Coordinates of C-alpha atoms in Angstrom, one line a residue:
M1199 CA -1.8 9.1 29.3
L1200 CA -0.2 8.0 32.6
G1201 CA -3.2 5.9 33.4
A1202 CA -2.9 4.1 30.0
A1203 CA 0.7 3.4 30.6
K1204 CA 0.0 2.0 34.1
A1205 CA -2.7 -0.3 32.7
A1206 CA -0.4 -1.5 29.9
W1207 CA 2.3 -2.3 32.5
R1208 CA -0.2 -4.2 34.7
W1209 CA -1.1 -6.2 31.6
V1210 CA 2.5 -7.0 30.8
R1211 CA 3.2 -8.0 34.4
S1212 CA 0.2 -10.3 34.5
A1213 CA 1.7 -12.4 31.6
P1214 CA 5.5 -12.5 32.3
G1215 CA 6.2 -15.5 30.2
T1216 CA 4.6 -14.0 27.1
Y1217 CA 6.5 -10.8 27.3
V1218 CA 9.9 -12.3 28.3
W1219 CA 9.5 -14.5 25.2
L1220 CA 8.6 -11.5 23.1
L1221 CA 11.6 -9.6 24.4
A1222 CA 13.9 -12.4 23.5
L1223 CA 12.4 -12.5 20.0
L1224 CA 13.0 -8.8 19.6
F1225 CA 16.7 -9.2 20.4
T1226 CA 17.1 -12.2 18.0
T1227 CA 15.2 -10.4 15.3
L1228 CA 17.4 -7.3 15.5
F1229 CA 20.5 -9.6 15.5
L1230 CA 19.3 -11.3 12.3
R1231 CA 18.8 -7.9 10.6
H1232 CA 22.6 -7.3 10.8
L1233 CA 23.5 -10.6 9.1
P1234 CA 23.9 -10.9 5.3
D1235 CA 21.2 -13.0 3.7
N1236 CA 23.5 -16.0 3.0
V1237 CA 24.8 -16.0 6.5
E1238 CA 21.3 -15.7 8.0
E1239 CA 20.1 -18.8 6.2
R1240 CA 23.1 -20.9 7.4
F1241 CA 22.7 -19.5 10.9
L1242 CA 19.0 -20.3 11.2
G1243 CA 19.7 -23.7 9.5
K1244 CA 21.8 -24.7 12.5
R1245 CA 18.8 -24.0 14.8
S1246 CA 16.2 -25.6 12.6
T1247 CA 14.0 -28.5 13.8
N1248 CA 14.6 -30.4 10.6
L1249 CA 15.0 -34.2 10.4
H1250 CA 18.8 -34.0 10.4
H1251 CA 19.0 -32.0 13.7
L1252 CA 16.1 -33.8 15.4
A1253 CA 18.0 -37.1 14.9
E1254 CA 21.3 -35.6 16.2
D1255 CA 20.5 -33.0 18.8
P1256 CA 16.7 -32.7 19.4
L1257 CA 16.7 -30.9 22.7
R1258 CA 18.9 -28.1 21.5
V1259 CA 17.0 -27.4 18.3
L1260 CA 13.6 -27.8 19.8
F1261 CA 14.5 -25.1 22.4
S1262 CA 16.5 -22.8 20.2
S1263 CA 14.1 -22.8 17.2
A1264 CA 11.4 -21.2 19.4
F1265 CA 13.5 -18.0 19.7
W1266 CA 13.9 -17.1 16.0
L1267 CA 11.6 -15.6 13.5
E1268 CA 12.3 -16.5 9.9
G1269 CA 11.9 -13.3 7.8
G1270 CA 11.3 -10.9 10.8
G1271 CA 7.8 -9.6 11.4
W1272 CA 8.3 -9.0 15.2
L1273 CA 5.6 -6.3 15.4
G1274 CA 3.0 -8.6 14.0
Y1275 CA 3.9 -11.2 16.7
L1276 CA 3.7 -8.5 19.3
V1277 CA 0.0 -8.1 18.4
L1278 CA -0.7 -11.8 18.2
F1279 CA 1.2 -12.6 21.4
T1280 CA -0.8 -9.9 23.2
I1281 CA -4.1 -11.1 21.9
F1282 CA -3.6 -14.9 22.3
H1283 CA -0.6 -15.8 24.5
A1284 CA -1.1 -13.1 27.1
T1285 CA -4.8 -13.9 27.4
A1286 CA -4.1 -17.6 27.8
E1287 CA -1.3 -17.0 30.3
R1288 CA -3.5 -14.7 32.4
W1289 CA -6.3 -17.3 32.4
L1290 CA -4.2 -20.5 32.8
G1291 CA -1.3 -19.2 34.8
T1292 CA 2.3 -19.2 33.6
W1293 CA 3.1 -22.9 34.1
R1294 CA -0.1 -24.3 32.5
W1295 CA 0.3 -21.8 29.6
L1296 CA 3.9 -23.0 29.1
C1297 CA 2.9 -26.6 29.2
V1298 CA 0.4 -26.0 26.3
V1299 CA 3.1 -24.1 24.3
V1300 CA 5.7 -26.9 24.8
I1301 CA 3.1 -29.6 23.9
A1302 CA 2.1 -27.8 20.7
H1303 CA 5.6 -26.8 19.7
V1304 CA 7.2 -30.2 20.3
G1305 CA 4.3 -32.4 19.3
A1306 CA 3.6 -30.5 16.0
T1307 CA 7.2 -30.5 15.1
Y1308 CA 7.5 -34.3 15.5
I1309 CA 4.2 -34.9 13.7
S1310 CA 5.1 -32.7 10.7
E1311 CA 8.6 -33.9 10.4
G1312 CA 7.4 -37.5 10.8
V1313 CA 5.1 -37.0 7.8
L1314 CA 8.0 -35.4 5.9
Y1315 CA 10.2 -38.4 6.8
E1316 CA 7.6 -40.8 5.4
G1317 CA 7.4 -38.7 2.2
I1318 CA 11.1 -39.0 1.8
R1319 CA 11.1 -42.7 2.6
H1320 CA 8.5 -43.5 0.0
G1321 CA 10.1 -41.2 -2.7
Y1322 CA 7.4 -38.5 -2.7
V1323 CA 9.8 -35.9 -1.3
A1324 CA 13.4 -35.2 -2.2
E1325 CA 16.0 -36.5 0.3
S1326 CA 17.4 -32.9 0.6
A1327 CA 14.3 -32.1 2.6
V1328 CA 16.0 -33.6 5.7
N1329 CA 17.7 -30.1 5.9
T1330 CA 14.5 -28.1 5.5
L1331 CA 14.6 -24.8 7.4
D1332 CA 12.0 -24.9 10.2
V1333 CA 12.2 -22.3 13.0
G1334 CA 9.7 -20.0 14.6
V1335 CA 6.9 -19.7 17.1
S1336 CA 3.8 -20.5 15.0
Y1337 CA 3.2 -24.0 16.3
G1338 CA 3.1 -22.8 19.9
L1339 CA 0.8 -19.9 18.9
A1340 CA -1.6 -22.3 17.1
G1341 CA -1.8 -24.5 20.2
I1342 CA -2.6 -21.5 22.4
M1343 CA -5.3 -20.4 19.9
G1344 CA -6.8 -23.9 20.2
I1345 CA -6.9 -24.0 24.0
L1346 CA -8.6 -20.6 24.1
V1347 CA -11.7 -22.2 22.6
Y1348 CA -12.5 -23.2 26.2
R1349 CA -12.2 -19.6 27.4
I1350 CA -15.1 -18.4 25.3
V1351 CA -18.8 -19.0 26.2
D1352 CA -21.3 -20.9 24.0
P1353 CA -22.2 -20.4 21.2
W1354 CA -19.3 -18.0 20.3
R1355 CA -16.7 -20.7 21.0
Y1356 CA -18.0 -22.7 18.1
V1357 CA -17.8 -19.6 15.8
Y1358 CA -14.2 -19.1 17.0
L1359 CA -13.4 -22.8 16.5
A1360 CA -14.9 -22.8 13.0
G1361 CA -12.7 -19.8 12.1
L1362 CA -9.6 -21.6 13.4
L1363 CA -10.4 -24.8 11.5
L1364 CA -11.0 -22.8 8.4
F1365 CA -7.8 -20.7 8.8
Y1366 CA -5.5 -23.7 9.3
G1367 CA -7.6 -26.2 7.2
V1368 CA -7.5 -24.4 3.9
P1369 CA -3.7 -24.5 3.5
L1370 CA -3.8 -28.2 4.5
I1371 CA -6.2 -28.9 1.7
F1372 CA -4.9 -26.7 -1.1
A1373 CA -1.2 -26.3 -0.3
T1374 CA -0.3 -29.4 1.7
N1375 CA 3.2 -29.3 3.1
F1376 CA 4.9 -30.2 6.4
T1377 CA 4.2 -26.7 7.8
A1378 CA 0.5 -26.8 7.1
I1379 CA 0.4 -30.3 8.7
G1380 CA 2.3 -28.8 11.7
H1381 CA -0.1 -25.9 12.2
M1382 CA -3.2 -28.1 12.1
S1383 CA -1.5 -30.6 14.5
A1384 CA -0.6 -27.8 16.9
L1385 CA -4.2 -26.6 16.9
L1386 CA -5.5 -30.1 17.6
L1387 CA -2.9 -30.6 20.4
G1388 CA -4.1 -27.3 21.9
L1389 CA -7.6 -28.5 21.8
A1390 CA -6.5 -31.8 23.4
C1391 CA -5.1 -29.9 26.4
Y1392 CA -8.7 -29.3 27.7
P1393 CA -7.9 -31.1 31.0
I1394 CA -5.5 -28.3 31.9
T1395 CA -8.4 -25.8 31.8
R1396 CA -10.7 -27.6 34.2
A1397 CA -9.3 -26.0 37.3
R1398 CA -9.4 -22.5 35.7
A1399 CA -12.5 -20.5 36.4
G1400 CA -13.9 -17.8 34.2
T1401 CA -15.1 -17.5 30.6
W1402 CA -15.3 -14.6 28.2
N1403 CA -18.4 -13.5 26.4
P1404 CA -17.7 -11.3 23.3
M1405 CA -21.1 -9.6 23.9
D1406 CA -19.7 -8.1 27.1
L1407 CA -17.4 -5.9 25.0
W1408 CA -20.4 -4.7 22.9
H1409 CA -22.4 -3.9 26.0
S1410 CA -19.6 -2.0 27.6
R1411 CA -19.2 0.1 24.5
R1412 CA -22.9 0.9 24.5
I1413 CA -22.7 1.9 28.2
A1414 CA -19.8 4.2 27.4
G1415 CA -21.7 5.7 24.5
L1416 CA -19.2 4.4 21.9
P1417 CA -20.3 3.3 18.4

């Protein structure tokens, strides 16, 4: 038990950016749970990266929107951050990892909101959409999922990439909205960050896990 705790602590220490971010999200999620629903919506609305706020105070909302989870779900993000963000941070280093997160978060926000703006301008979307609620960490997560393609050896990287394109592509085809556009944009931006990975050695072969389980006598 003590050995497992030490191993977990070593893992957390090896990805400080990921777990400081998660800790901040835990505090903000607990804070939101004590707000009435009508107050919560207005509170998050002031931190939303919608068209109105991007035009008036972009730096503030681009930063603050990344520290709130609409609708809660922190435990789910604990798992996702550990699998994807922590793995990427350990591989790339904290500053390179952060660069990918910022590129995906900011870039996908502007792409998706830009598409939304064009929809409003041409009358396809109601003008009230300038105040659409848009907070959360999913664009940064999609970008990190994208860059991890380069962490996996052939041919498994292509299986992983196909899964990502399917996961983010289906909503884009069948339920097109600015969020679906943002997620696909973030994924592509993560893939475009390939130059950041060139100086980072080491790849991961999923078969290594299977071989290690066989050596340990596990099913």
